[in-house]
PDB file of C-alpha atoms and ligand atoms in Angstrom:
ATOM      1  CA  UNK O   1      13.943   2.608 -14.898  1.00  0.00           C
ATOM      2  CA  UNK O   2      12.881   6.232 -14.455  1.00  0.00           C
ATOM      3  CA  UNK O   3      13.738   7.278 -18.017  1.00  0.00           C
ATOM      4  CA  UNK O   4      11.281   4.632 -19.177  1.00  0.00           C
ATOM      5  CA  UNK O   5       8.390   6.072 -17.202  1.00  0.00           C
ATOM      6  CA  UNK O   6       7.057   8.208 -20.047  1.00  0.00           C
ATOM      7  CA  UNK O   7       7.246   5.289 -22.464  1.00  0.00           C
ATOM      8  CA  UNK O   8       5.363   3.176 -19.940  1.00  0.00           C
ATOM      9  CA  UNK O   9       2.732   5.894 -19.496  1.00  0.00           C
ATOM     10  CA  UNK O  10       2.245   5.997 -23.260  1.00  0.00           C
ATOM     11  CA  UNK O  11       1.982   2.245 -23.653  1.00  0.00           C
ATOM     12  CA  UNK O  12      -0.517   1.960 -20.790  1.00  0.00           C
ATOM     13  CA  UNK O  13      -2.555   4.825 -22.236  1.00  0.00           C
ATOM     14  CA  UNK O  14      -2.630   3.041 -25.579  1.00  0.00           C
ATOM     15  CA  UNK O  15      -3.832  -0.174 -23.936  1.00  0.00           C
ATOM     16  CA  UNK O  16      -6.586   1.701 -22.110  1.00  0.00           C
ATOM     17  CA  UNK O  17      -7.686   3.357 -25.362  1.00  0.00           C
ATOM     18  CA  UNK O  18      -7.703   0.040 -27.207  1.00  0.00           C
ATOM     19  CA  UNK O  19      -9.833  -1.861 -24.716  1.00  0.00           C
ATOM     20  CA  UNK O  20     -13.547  -1.420 -24.158  1.00  0.00           C
ATOM     21  CA  UNK O  21     -13.631  -3.386 -20.927  1.00  0.00           C
ATOM     22  CA  UNK O  22     -11.129  -2.761 -18.144  1.00  0.00           C
ATOM     23  CA  UNK O  23     -11.029  -4.621 -14.829  1.00  0.00           C
ATOM     24  CA  UNK O  24      -8.970  -3.092 -12.036  1.00  0.00           C
ATOM     25  CA  UNK O  25      -7.598  -5.061  -9.084  1.00  0.00           C
ATOM     26  CA  UNK O  26      -5.841  -4.146  -5.825  1.00  0.00           C
ATOM     27  CA  UNK O  27      -4.119  -6.103  -3.060  1.00  0.00           C
ATOM     28  CA  UNK O  28      -5.677  -8.265  -0.377  1.00  0.00           C
ATOM     29  CA  UNK O  29      -6.594  -6.571   2.906  1.00  0.00           C
ATOM     30  CA  UNK O  30      -6.726  -3.210   1.130  1.00  0.00           C
ATOM     31  CA  UNK O  31      -5.445  -0.019   2.737  1.00  0.00           C
ATOM     32  CA  UNK O  32      -6.330   3.567   1.733  1.00  0.00           C
ATOM     33  CA  UNK O  33      -3.673   3.592  -1.008  1.00  0.00           C
ATOM     34  CA  UNK O  34      -5.017   0.360  -2.513  1.00  0.00           C
ATOM     35  CA  UNK O  35      -8.523   1.864  -2.591  1.00  0.00           C
ATOM     36  CA  UNK O  36      -7.276   5.271  -3.677  1.00  0.00           C
ATOM     37  CA  UNK O  37      -5.081   4.176  -6.580  1.00  0.00           C
ATOM     38  CA  UNK O  38      -7.573   1.617  -7.860  1.00  0.00           C
ATOM     39  CA  UNK O  39     -10.624   3.858  -7.550  1.00  0.00           C
ATOM     40  CA  UNK O  40      -8.955   6.975  -8.924  1.00  0.00           C
ATOM     41  CA  UNK O  41      -7.654   5.169 -11.991  1.00  0.00           C
ATOM     42  CA  UNK O  42     -11.177   3.888 -12.658  1.00  0.00           C
ATOM     43  CA  UNK O  43     -12.618   7.399 -12.249  1.00  0.00           C
ATOM     44  CA  UNK O  44     -10.067   8.904 -14.629  1.00  0.00           C
ATOM     45  CA  UNK O  45     -10.827   6.283 -17.274  1.00  0.00           C
ATOM     46  CA  UNK O  46     -14.620   6.582 -16.910  1.00  0.00           C
ATOM     47  CA  UNK O  47     -14.537  10.394 -16.890  1.00  0.00           C
ATOM     48  CA  UNK O  48     -12.460  10.640 -20.063  1.00  0.00           C
ATOM     49  CA  UNK O  49     -13.847   7.597 -21.875  1.00  0.00           C
ATOM     50  CA  UNK O  50     -17.521   7.385 -20.833  1.00  0.00           C
ATOM     51  CA  UNK O  51     -18.248   4.513 -23.228  1.00  0.00           C
ATOM     52  CA  UNK O  52     -15.795   2.152 -21.559  1.00  0.00           C
ATOM     53  CA  UNK O  53     -16.870  -0.458 -19.042  1.00  0.00           C
ATOM     54  CA  UNK O  54     -14.669  -0.242 -15.944  1.00  0.00           C
ATOM     55  CA  UNK O  55     -15.060  -2.878 -13.257  1.00  0.00           C
ATOM     56  CA  UNK O  56     -13.510  -2.701  -9.798  1.00  0.00           C
ATOM     57  CA  UNK O  57     -12.892  -5.926  -7.902  1.00  0.00           C
ATOM     58  CA  UNK O  58     -11.580  -6.877  -4.459  1.00  0.00           C
ATOM     59  CA  UNK O  59     -12.938  -7.825  -1.055  1.00  0.00           C
ATOM     60  CA  UNK O  60     -14.364  -4.826   0.769  1.00  0.00           C
ATOM     61  CA  UNK O  61     -12.757  -3.431   3.887  1.00  0.00           C
ATOM     62  CA  UNK O  62     -15.481  -2.360   6.357  1.00  0.00           C
ATOM     63  CA  UNK O  63     -13.643   0.839   7.262  1.00  0.00           C
ATOM     64  CA  UNK O  64     -13.025   1.929   3.645  1.00  0.00           C
ATOM     65  CA  UNK O  65     -16.076   0.683   1.771  1.00  0.00           C
ATOM     66  CA  UNK O  66     -17.669   4.161   2.120  1.00  0.00           C
ATOM     67  CA  UNK O  67     -15.274   5.259  -0.652  1.00  0.00           C
ATOM     68  CA  UNK O  68     -16.799   2.989  -3.319  1.00  0.00           C
ATOM     69  CA  UNK O  69     -17.926  -0.590  -3.709  1.00  0.00           C
ATOM     70  CA  UNK O  70     -16.486  -3.343  -5.822  1.00  0.00           C
ATOM     71  CA  UNK O  71     -18.239  -5.897  -7.984  1.00  0.00           C
ATOM     72  CA  UNK O  72     -18.491  -9.679  -7.795  1.00  0.00           C
ATOM     73  CA  UNK O  73     -17.064 -11.077 -11.005  1.00  0.00           C
ATOM     74  CA  UNK O  74     -16.682 -14.493 -12.553  1.00  0.00           C
ATOM     75  CA  UNK O  75     -14.253 -15.910 -15.085  1.00  0.00           C
ATOM     76  CA  UNK O  76     -16.574 -15.089 -17.994  1.00  0.00           C
ATOM     77  CA  UNK O  77     -16.390 -11.389 -17.150  1.00  0.00           C
ATOM     78  CA  UNK O  78     -12.728 -11.401 -18.107  1.00  0.00           C
ATOM     79  CA  UNK O  79     -13.393 -12.194 -21.773  1.00  0.00           C
ATOM     80  CA  UNK O  80     -11.679  -9.483 -23.818  1.00  0.00           C
ATOM     81  CA  UNK O  81     -10.867  -7.457 -20.730  1.00  0.00           C
ATOM     82  CA  UNK O  82      -7.746  -5.486 -19.992  1.00  0.00           C
ATOM     83  CA  UNK O  83      -6.633  -6.155 -16.406  1.00  0.00           C
ATOM     84  CA  UNK O  84      -4.805  -3.536 -14.349  1.00  0.00           C
ATOM     85  CA  UNK O  85      -3.481  -4.157 -10.822  1.00  0.00           C
ATOM     86  CA  UNK O  86      -2.533  -1.243  -8.557  1.00  0.00           C
ATOM     87  CA  UNK O  87      -0.444  -1.028  -5.364  1.00  0.00           C
ATOM     88  CA  UNK O  88       0.343  -4.759  -5.369  1.00  0.00           C
ATOM     89  CA  UNK O  89       3.994  -5.850  -5.228  1.00  0.00           C
ATOM     90  CA  UNK O  90       3.651  -9.544  -5.943  1.00  0.00           C
ATOM     91  CA  UNK O  91       1.296 -11.876  -7.753  1.00  0.00           C
ATOM     92  CA  UNK O  92       0.055 -13.869  -4.724  1.00  0.00           C
ATOM     93  CA  UNK O  93      -1.161 -10.659  -3.052  1.00  0.00           C
ATOM     94  CA  UNK O  94      -3.490  -9.682  -5.912  1.00  0.00           C
ATOM     95  CA  UNK O  95      -7.034  -9.876  -4.593  1.00  0.00           C
ATOM     96  CA  UNK O  96      -9.164 -11.986  -6.963  1.00  0.00           C
ATOM     97  CA  UNK O  97      -7.268 -13.807  -9.682  1.00  0.00           C
ATOM     98  CA  UNK O  98     -10.003 -14.999 -11.997  1.00  0.00           C
ATOM     99  CA  UNK O  99      -8.270 -13.583 -15.086  1.00  0.00           C
ATOM    100  CA  UNK O 100      -6.263 -15.875 -17.353  1.00  0.00           C
ATOM    101  CA  UNK O 101      -3.111 -15.816 -19.465  1.00  0.00           C
ATOM    102  CA  UNK O 102      -5.289 -14.490 -22.300  1.00  0.00           C
ATOM    103  CA  UNK O 103      -5.810 -11.230 -20.452  1.00  0.00           C
ATOM    104  CA  UNK O 104      -3.296  -8.475 -20.994  1.00  0.00           C
ATOM    105  CA  UNK O 105      -2.056  -7.592 -17.491  1.00  0.00           C
ATOM    106  CA  UNK O 106      -0.690  -4.237 -16.336  1.00  0.00           C
ATOM    107  CA  UNK O 107       1.004  -3.718 -12.991  1.00  0.00           C
ATOM    108  CA  UNK O 108       1.128  -0.192 -11.517  1.00  0.00           C
ATOM    109  CA  UNK O 109       3.010  -0.080  -8.220  1.00  0.00           C
ATOM    110  CA  UNK O 110       5.499   1.697  -5.969  1.00  0.00           C
ATOM    111  CA  UNK O 111       7.035  -1.230  -4.041  1.00  0.00           C
ATOM    112  CA  UNK O 112      10.485  -2.622  -4.899  1.00  0.00           C
ATOM    113  CA  UNK O 113       9.885  -4.772  -7.992  1.00  0.00           C
ATOM    114  CA  UNK O 114      10.640  -8.332  -6.866  1.00  0.00           C
ATOM    115  CA  UNK O 115       7.843  -9.837  -8.944  1.00  0.00           C
ATOM    116  CA  UNK O 116       7.051  -8.131 -12.228  1.00  0.00           C
ATOM    117  CA  UNK O 117       3.949 -10.165 -12.998  1.00  0.00           C
ATOM    118  CA  UNK O 118       2.515  -7.781 -15.599  1.00  0.00           C
ATOM    119  CA  UNK O 119       2.839  -7.689 -19.378  1.00  0.00           C
ATOM    120  CA  UNK O 120       3.572  -4.024 -18.690  1.00  0.00           C
ATOM    121  CA  UNK O 121       5.064  -3.113 -15.326  1.00  0.00           C
ATOM    122  CA  UNK O 122       4.877   0.532 -14.329  1.00  0.00           C
ATOM    123  CA  UNK O 123       6.898   0.587 -11.124  1.00  0.00           C
ATOM    124  CA  UNK O 124       8.283   3.698  -9.478  1.00  0.00           C
ATOM    125  CA  UNK O 125       9.727   3.257  -5.993  1.00  0.00           C
ATOM    126  CA  UNK O 126      10.517   6.976  -5.686  1.00  0.00           C
ATOM    127  CA  UNK O 127       6.959   8.043  -4.952  1.00  0.00           C
ATOM    128  CA  UNK O 128       5.123   8.049  -1.633  1.00  0.00           C
ATOM    129  CA  UNK O 129       2.287   5.877  -2.780  1.00  0.00           C
ATOM    130  CA  UNK O 130       0.644   4.230  -5.732  1.00  0.00           C
ATOM    131  CA  UNK O 131      -1.838   7.096  -5.622  1.00  0.00           C
ATOM    132  CA  UNK O 132       1.000   9.550  -6.220  1.00  0.00           C
ATOM    133  CA  UNK O 133       2.075   7.414  -9.172  1.00  0.00           C
ATOM    134  CA  UNK O 134      -1.464   7.464 -10.588  1.00  0.00           C
ATOM    135  CA  UNK O 135      -1.363  11.248 -10.259  1.00  0.00           C
ATOM    136  CA  UNK O 136       1.964  11.367 -12.167  1.00  0.00           C
ATOM    137  CA  UNK O 137       0.420   9.189 -14.860  1.00  0.00           C
ATOM    138  CA  UNK O 138      -2.625  11.457 -15.065  1.00  0.00           C
ATOM    139  CA  UNK O 139      -0.425  14.584 -15.113  1.00  0.00           C
ATOM    140  CA  UNK O 140       1.518  13.234 -18.084  1.00  0.00           C
ATOM    141  CA  UNK O 141      -1.673  12.320 -19.927  1.00  0.00           C
ATOM    142  CA  UNK O 142      -3.163  15.704 -19.113  1.00  0.00           C
ATOM    143  CA  UNK O 143      -0.295  17.545 -20.752  1.00  0.00           C
ATOM    144  CA  UNK O 144      -0.047  15.253 -23.745  1.00  0.00           C
ATOM    145  CA  UNK O 145      -3.656  14.206 -24.420  1.00  0.00           C
ATOM    146  CA  UNK O 146      -5.717  16.626 -22.335  1.00  0.00           C
ATOM    147  CA  UNK O 147      -6.940  13.866 -20.016  1.00  0.00           C
ATOM    148  CA  UNK O 148      -8.888  15.354 -17.068  1.00  0.00           C
ATOM    149  CA  UNK O 149      -9.210  14.566 -13.388  1.00  0.00           C
ATOM    150  CA  UNK O 150     -12.590  14.796 -11.632  1.00  0.00           C
ATOM    151  CA  UNK O 151     -13.454  15.544  -7.998  1.00  0.00           C
ATOM    152  CA  UNK O 152     -13.963  11.902  -7.050  1.00  0.00           C
ATOM    153  CA  UNK O 153     -10.604  10.881  -8.487  1.00  0.00           C
ATOM    154  CA  UNK O 154      -8.910  13.769  -6.670  1.00  0.00           C
ATOM    155  CA  UNK O 155     -10.533  12.719  -3.393  1.00  0.00           C
ATOM    156  CA  UNK O 156      -9.438   9.104  -3.817  1.00  0.00           C
ATOM    157  CA  UNK O 157      -5.848  10.056  -4.669  1.00  0.00           C
ATOM    158  CA  UNK O 158      -5.756  12.317  -1.627  1.00  0.00           C
ATOM    159  CA  UNK O 159      -6.913   9.465   0.626  1.00  0.00           C
ATOM    160  CA  UNK O 160      -4.254   7.146  -0.779  1.00  0.00           C
ATOM    161  CA  UNK O 161      -1.451   9.650  -0.286  1.00  0.00           C
ATOM    162  CA  UNK O 162      -2.581  10.515   3.249  1.00  0.00           C
ATOM    163  CA  UNK O 163      -2.708   6.810   4.075  1.00  0.00           C
ATOM    164  CA  UNK O 164       0.713   5.772   2.796  1.00  0.00           C
ATOM    165  CA  UNK O 165       2.516   8.857   4.150  1.00  0.00           C
ATOM    166  CA  UNK O 166       0.915   8.605   7.600  1.00  0.00           C
ATOM    167  CA  UNK O 167      -0.570  12.051   6.990  1.00  0.00           C
ATOM    168  CA  UNK O 168       2.597  13.416   5.397  1.00  0.00           C
ATOM    169  CA  UNK O 169       4.797  12.376   8.337  1.00  0.00           C
ATOM    170  CA  UNK O 170       6.691   9.344   7.010  1.00  0.00           C
ATOM    171  CA  UNK O 171      10.007   9.833   5.174  1.00  0.00           C
ATOM    172  CA  UNK O 172       8.411   8.869   1.839  1.00  0.00           C
ATOM    173  CA  UNK O 173       6.772  12.328   1.853  1.00  0.00           C
ATOM    174  CA  UNK O 174       8.578  14.548  -0.645  1.00  0.00           C
ATOM    175  CA  UNK O 175       8.075  18.114  -1.710  1.00  0.00           C
ATOM    176  CA  UNK O 176       6.471  16.715  -4.862  1.00  0.00           C
ATOM    177  CA  UNK O 177       4.059  14.701  -2.699  1.00  0.00           C
ATOM    178  CA  UNK O 178       3.017  17.924  -0.976  1.00  0.00           C
ATOM    179  CA  UNK O 179       2.675  19.738  -4.283  1.00  0.00           C
ATOM    180  CA  UNK O 180       0.373  17.018  -5.602  1.00  0.00           C
ATOM    181  CA  UNK O 181      -1.671  17.036  -2.375  1.00  0.00           C
ATOM    182  CA  UNK O 182      -1.991  20.778  -2.709  1.00  0.00           C
ATOM    183  CA  UNK O 183      -3.245  20.471  -6.284  1.00  0.00           C
ATOM    184  CA  UNK O 184      -5.709  17.769  -5.262  1.00  0.00           C
ATOM    185  CA  UNK O 185      -7.175  20.070  -2.624  1.00  0.00           C
ATOM    186  CA  UNK O 186      -8.218  22.504  -5.358  1.00  0.00           C
ATOM    187  CA  UNK O 187     -10.872  19.953  -6.374  1.00  0.00           C
ATOM    188  CA  UNK O 188     -14.247  19.888  -4.771  1.00  0.00           C
ATOM    189  CA  UNK O 189     -14.379  17.370  -1.910  1.00  0.00           C
ATOM    190  CA  UNK O 190     -14.695  17.673   1.838  1.00  0.00           C
ATOM    191  CA  UNK O 191     -11.184  16.926   3.075  1.00  0.00           C
ATOM    192  CA  UNK O 192     -11.977  17.277   6.771  1.00  0.00           C
ATOM    193  CA  UNK O 193     -14.935  14.915   6.605  1.00  0.00           C
ATOM    194  CA  UNK O 194     -12.870  12.459   4.549  1.00  0.00           C
ATOM    195  CA  UNK O 195      -9.962  12.345   6.998  1.00  0.00           C
ATOM    196  CA  UNK O 196     -12.295  11.986   9.966  1.00  0.00           C
ATOM    197  CA  UNK O 197     -13.938   8.996   8.308  1.00  0.00           C
ATOM    198  CA  UNK O 198     -10.564   7.413   7.582  1.00  0.00           C
ATOM    199  CA  UNK O 199      -9.572   7.978  11.189  1.00  0.00           C
ATOM    200  CA  UNK O 200     -12.584   6.264  12.778  1.00  0.00           C
ATOM    201  CA  UNK O 201     -11.289   3.519  15.062  1.00  0.00           C
ATOM    202  CA  UNK O 202     -13.393   0.638  16.327  1.00  0.00           C
ATOM    203  CA  UNK O 203     -13.589   0.215  20.073  1.00  0.00           C
ATOM    204  CA  UNK O 204     -11.791  -3.148  19.935  1.00  0.00           C
ATOM    205  CA  UNK O 205      -8.945  -1.494  18.014  1.00  0.00           C
ATOM    206  CA  UNK O 206      -8.819   1.324  20.557  1.00  0.00           C
ATOM    207  CA  UNK O 207      -8.424  -1.316  23.315  1.00  0.00           C
ATOM    208  CA  UNK O 208      -5.815  -3.112  21.254  1.00  0.00           C
ATOM    209  CA  UNK O 209      -3.786   0.100  21.011  1.00  0.00           C
ATOM    210  CA  UNK O 210      -3.576   0.046  24.800  1.00  0.00           C
ATOM    211  CA  UNK O 211      -2.245  -3.524  24.512  1.00  0.00           C
ATOM    212  CA  UNK O 212       0.431  -2.330  22.100  1.00  0.00           C
ATOM    213  CA  UNK O 213       1.625   0.459  24.385  1.00  0.00           C
ATOM    214  CA  UNK O 214       1.505  -1.839  27.413  1.00  0.00           C
ATOM    215  CA  UNK O 215       3.345  -4.793  25.865  1.00  0.00           C
ATOM    216  CA  UNK O 216       6.009  -3.658  23.419  1.00  0.00           C
ATOM    217  CA  UNK O 217       9.493  -4.671  24.552  1.00  0.00           C
ATOM    218  CA  UNK O 218      12.717  -2.718  24.185  1.00  0.00           C
ATOM    219  CA  UNK O 219      15.028  -5.463  22.946  1.00  0.00           C
ATOM    220  CA  UNK O 220      18.185  -3.461  22.697  1.00  0.00           C
ATOM    221  CA  UNK O 221      19.101   0.198  22.478  1.00  0.00           C
ATOM    222  CA  UNK O 222      17.142   1.574  19.548  1.00  0.00           C
ATOM    223  CA  UNK O 223      15.285  -1.682  18.866  1.00  0.00           C
ATOM    224  CA  UNK O 224      11.841  -2.674  20.064  1.00  0.00           C
ATOM    225  CA  UNK O 225       9.316  -5.368  19.211  1.00  0.00           C
ATOM    226  CA  UNK O 226       5.861  -6.610  20.039  1.00  0.00           C
ATOM    227  CA  UNK O 227       4.769 -10.250  20.005  1.00  0.00           C
ATOM    228  CA  UNK O 228       1.130 -10.873  19.218  1.00  0.00           C
ATOM    229  CA  UNK O 229      -0.151 -14.408  19.762  1.00  0.00           C
ATOM    230  CA  UNK O 230      -3.367 -15.963  18.505  1.00  0.00           C
ATOM    231  CA  UNK O 231      -4.753 -15.676  22.050  1.00  0.00           C
ATOM    232  CA  UNK O 232      -4.080 -11.933  22.061  1.00  0.00           C
ATOM    233  CA  UNK O 233      -5.904 -11.529  18.750  1.00  0.00           C
ATOM    234  CA  UNK O 234      -8.833 -13.638  19.991  1.00  0.00           C
ATOM    235  CA  UNK O 235      -9.034 -11.616  23.188  1.00  0.00           C
ATOM    236  CA  UNK O 236      -9.241  -8.330  21.283  1.00  0.00           C
ATOM    237  CA  UNK O 237     -11.235  -9.862  18.404  1.00  0.00           C
ATOM    238  CA  UNK O 238      -8.873  -8.501  15.784  1.00  0.00           C
ATOM    239  CA  UNK O 239      -7.347  -9.866  12.590  1.00  0.00           C
ATOM    240  CA  UNK O 240      -3.632  -9.975  11.687  1.00  0.00           C
ATOM    241  CA  UNK O 241      -4.240  -7.209   9.127  1.00  0.00           C
ATOM    242  CA  UNK O 242      -5.582  -4.885  11.809  1.00  0.00           C
ATOM    243  CA  UNK O 243      -2.584  -5.648  14.011  1.00  0.00           C
ATOM    244  CA  UNK O 244      -0.245  -4.585  11.206  1.00  0.00           C
ATOM    245  CA  UNK O 245      -1.998  -1.249  10.944  1.00  0.00           C
ATOM    246  CA  UNK O 246      -0.781  -0.446  14.470  1.00  0.00           C
ATOM    247  CA  UNK O 247       2.920  -0.916  13.776  1.00  0.00           C
ATOM    248  CA  UNK O 248       3.612   2.802  13.513  1.00  0.00           C
ATOM    249  CA  UNK O 249       2.040   3.617  16.873  1.00  0.00           C
ATOM    250  CA  UNK O 250       5.343   3.207  18.736  1.00  0.00           C
ATOM    251  CA  UNK O 251       7.541   5.006  16.192  1.00  0.00           C
ATOM    252  CA  UNK O 252       7.823   8.123  18.356  1.00  0.00           C
ATOM    253  CA  UNK O 253       9.389   6.206  21.264  1.00  0.00           C
ATOM    254  CA  UNK O 254      12.502   8.052  22.381  1.00  0.00           C
ATOM    255  CA  UNK O 255      15.697   6.577  20.942  1.00  0.00           C
ATOM    256  CA  UNK O 256      13.884   4.098  18.707  1.00  0.00           C
ATOM    257  CA  UNK O 257      15.467   3.407  15.305  1.00  0.00           C
ATOM    258  CA  UNK O 258      14.078   0.028  14.202  1.00  0.00           C
ATOM    259  CA  UNK O 259      11.191  -2.047  15.431  1.00  0.00           C
ATOM    260  CA  UNK O 260       8.840  -4.825  14.485  1.00  0.00           C
ATOM    261  CA  UNK O 261       5.529  -6.473  15.230  1.00  0.00           C
ATOM    262  CA  UNK O 262       5.597 -10.275  15.167  1.00  0.00           C
ATOM    263  CA  UNK O 263       2.151 -11.686  14.500  1.00  0.00           C
ATOM    264  CA  UNK O 264       1.464 -15.382  15.027  1.00  0.00           C
ATOM    265  CA  UNK O 265      -0.706 -16.447  12.100  1.00  0.00           C
ATOM    266  CA  UNK O 266      -0.797 -20.123  13.126  1.00  0.00           C
ATOM    267  CA  UNK O 267       1.460 -21.816  10.584  1.00  0.00           C
ATOM    268  CA  UNK O 268       3.908 -18.911  10.469  1.00  0.00           C
ATOM    269  CA  UNK O 269       4.854 -15.721  12.257  1.00  0.00           C
ATOM    270  CA  UNK O 270       4.565 -12.621  10.137  1.00  0.00           C
ATOM    271  CA  UNK O 271       6.914  -9.783  11.017  1.00  0.00           C
ATOM    272  CA  UNK O 272       6.230  -6.156  10.128  1.00  0.00           C
ATOM    273  CA  UNK O 273       9.512  -4.246  10.302  1.00  0.00           C
ATOM    274  CA  UNK O 274       9.887  -0.464  10.389  1.00  0.00           C
ATOM    275  CA  UNK O 275      12.905   1.808  10.598  1.00  0.00           C
ATOM    276  CA  UNK O 276      13.747   5.444  11.106  1.00  0.00           C
ATOM    277  CA  UNK O 277      17.138   5.232   9.398  1.00  0.00           C
ATOM    278  CA  UNK O 278      18.856   1.823   9.228  1.00  0.00           C
ATOM    279  CA  UNK O 279      18.044   0.076   5.942  1.00  0.00           C
ATOM    280  CA  UNK O 280      16.050  -3.025   6.829  1.00  0.00           C
ATOM    281  CA  UNK O 281      14.812  -4.612   3.603  1.00  0.00           C
ATOM    282  CA  UNK O 282      17.994  -6.731   3.358  1.00  0.00           C
ATOM    283  CA  UNK O 283      17.132  -8.228   6.743  1.00  0.00           C
ATOM    284  CA  UNK O 284      13.537  -8.792   5.598  1.00  0.00           C
ATOM    285  CA  UNK O 285      14.834 -10.622   2.515  1.00  0.00           C
ATOM    286  CA  UNK O 286      16.989 -12.863   4.709  1.00  0.00           C
ATOM    287  CA  UNK O 287      13.788 -13.929   6.512  1.00  0.00           C
ATOM    288  CA  UNK O 288      11.608 -14.727   3.491  1.00  0.00           C
ATOM    289  CA  UNK O 289      10.362 -11.229   2.930  1.00  0.00           C
ATOM    290  CA  UNK O 290      11.201  -7.882   1.432  1.00  0.00           C
ATOM    291  CA  UNK O 291       9.881  -4.400   0.902  1.00  0.00           C
ATOM    292  CA  UNK O 292      10.958  -0.803   1.159  1.00  0.00           C
ATOM    293  CA  UNK O 293      14.215   0.399   2.697  1.00  0.00           C
ATOM    294  CA  UNK O 294      12.432   1.592   5.840  1.00  0.00           C
ATOM    295  CA  UNK O 295       9.273  -0.535   5.836  1.00  0.00           C
ATOM    296  CA  UNK O 296       9.374  -4.255   5.141  1.00  0.00           C
ATOM    297  CA  UNK O 297       7.745  -7.547   5.951  1.00  0.00           C
ATOM    298  CA  UNK O 298       9.270 -10.937   6.782  1.00  0.00           C
ATOM    299  CA  UNK O 299       8.201 -14.397   7.938  1.00  0.00           C
ATOM    300  CA  UNK O 300       9.817 -16.485  10.676  1.00  0.00           C
ATOM    301  CA  UNK O 301       8.940 -20.036  11.650  1.00  0.00           C
ATOM    302  CA  UNK O 302       9.101 -19.641  15.432  1.00  0.00           C
ATOM    303  CA  UNK O 303       9.952 -17.239  18.250  1.00  0.00           C
ATOM    304  CA  UNK O 304      13.597 -18.393  18.252  1.00  0.00           C
ATOM    305  CA  UNK O 305      13.995 -17.250  14.691  1.00  0.00           C
ATOM    306  CA  UNK O 306      12.428 -13.946  15.699  1.00  0.00           C
ATOM    307  CA  UNK O 307      15.320 -13.512  18.144  1.00  0.00           C
ATOM    308  CA  UNK O 308      17.751 -13.990  15.232  1.00  0.00           C
ATOM    309  CA  UNK O 309      15.912 -11.330  13.269  1.00  0.00           C
ATOM    310  CA  UNK O 310      15.991  -8.984  16.270  1.00  0.00           C
ATOM    311  CA  UNK O 311      19.739  -9.543  16.602  1.00  0.00           C
ATOM    312  CA  UNK O 312      20.133  -8.554  12.961  1.00  0.00           C
ATOM    313  CA  UNK O 313      18.057  -5.431  13.583  1.00  0.00           C
ATOM    314  CA  UNK O 314      20.177  -4.571  16.637  1.00  0.00           C
ATOM    315  CA  UNK O 315      23.280  -4.970  14.472  1.00  0.00           C
ATOM    316  CA  UNK O 316      21.905  -2.727  11.759  1.00  0.00           C
ATOM    317  CA  UNK O 317      21.007  -0.116  14.355  1.00  0.00           C
ATOM    318  CA  UNK O 318      24.475  -0.330  15.912  1.00  0.00           C
ATOM    319  CA  UNK O 319      26.187   0.150  12.528  1.00  0.00           C
ATOM    320  CA  UNK O 320      23.850   2.958  11.610  1.00  0.00           C
ATOM    321  CA  UNK O 321      24.531   4.795  14.860  1.00  0.00           C
ATOM    322  CA  UNK O 322      28.277   4.424  14.371  1.00  0.00           C
ATOM    323  CA  UNK O 323      28.083   5.695  10.801  1.00  0.00           C
ATOM    324  CA  UNK O 324      25.906   8.691  11.597  1.00  0.00           C
ATOM    325  CA  UNK O 325      27.649   9.804  14.787  1.00  0.00           C
TER     326      UNK O 325
HETATM  327 MN1  LIG Q 401       0.750   1.743  -1.277  1.00  0.00          MN
END
């Protein structure tokens, strides 16, 4: 797949050049990388091709809407538009699907490619974030076609990388990630102010963090989980998406190797699984999910099935410990 990257960059560049109107999508419940990759790509296109119309769509997230706002669109807006989707692994998760089969669709993403819904699919799972991938794309275009990056694009890419790497702490952080971050910091934006804004936590979320620390359960040596019921979410007035954002809060627990948050969404229980070594996306796939080797999502039908999933995690942890002793 990697040897094709340059070909993919070229074909996407050609499509961008060919089209006057470009509509860029991201995934539902957007995180900093969804905002960053989507917004930066738009900035790069607008900066280098000022006569193009670039439209950003997607429901706003209250905590990230300071970065830029999106536009309400209708089906008519998609006439003769090129559609690009960033940071979105599968079709159902695309936020806003008013485009049709007539629209040429490009997927740019860094998740394992289970659903290549695009006419062109630029997927690289060896980068920290979709924002890093957008930077790689830009870097290639810069060398070949003298495409430039502006301050706003640099800021947005930085936000995306910081978000998906947990501030350069998660194992997806590579030396190349750091190099790119370093280059981005040569642009003119206030990094400190930006990170403080990203870090702002609502009071209800602060209280919910206390709930997390109070209620996680050590299931087995190296394995922990947290159950979150609808009542819990009502009590703290938080949404399932906000719960998921807390899954890394317990990662520093001594001895922990794999853990999950199980969130009761009414008709199903969504499970966010994380690991510090054992590969867990096979387990996620067994329970109607998938994802990265060390960060995946699954769905179970009830709490009993969650126990099965936890047993599988305990097994993976046991094998991992034996193999790495
Ligand atoms: Mn991402």
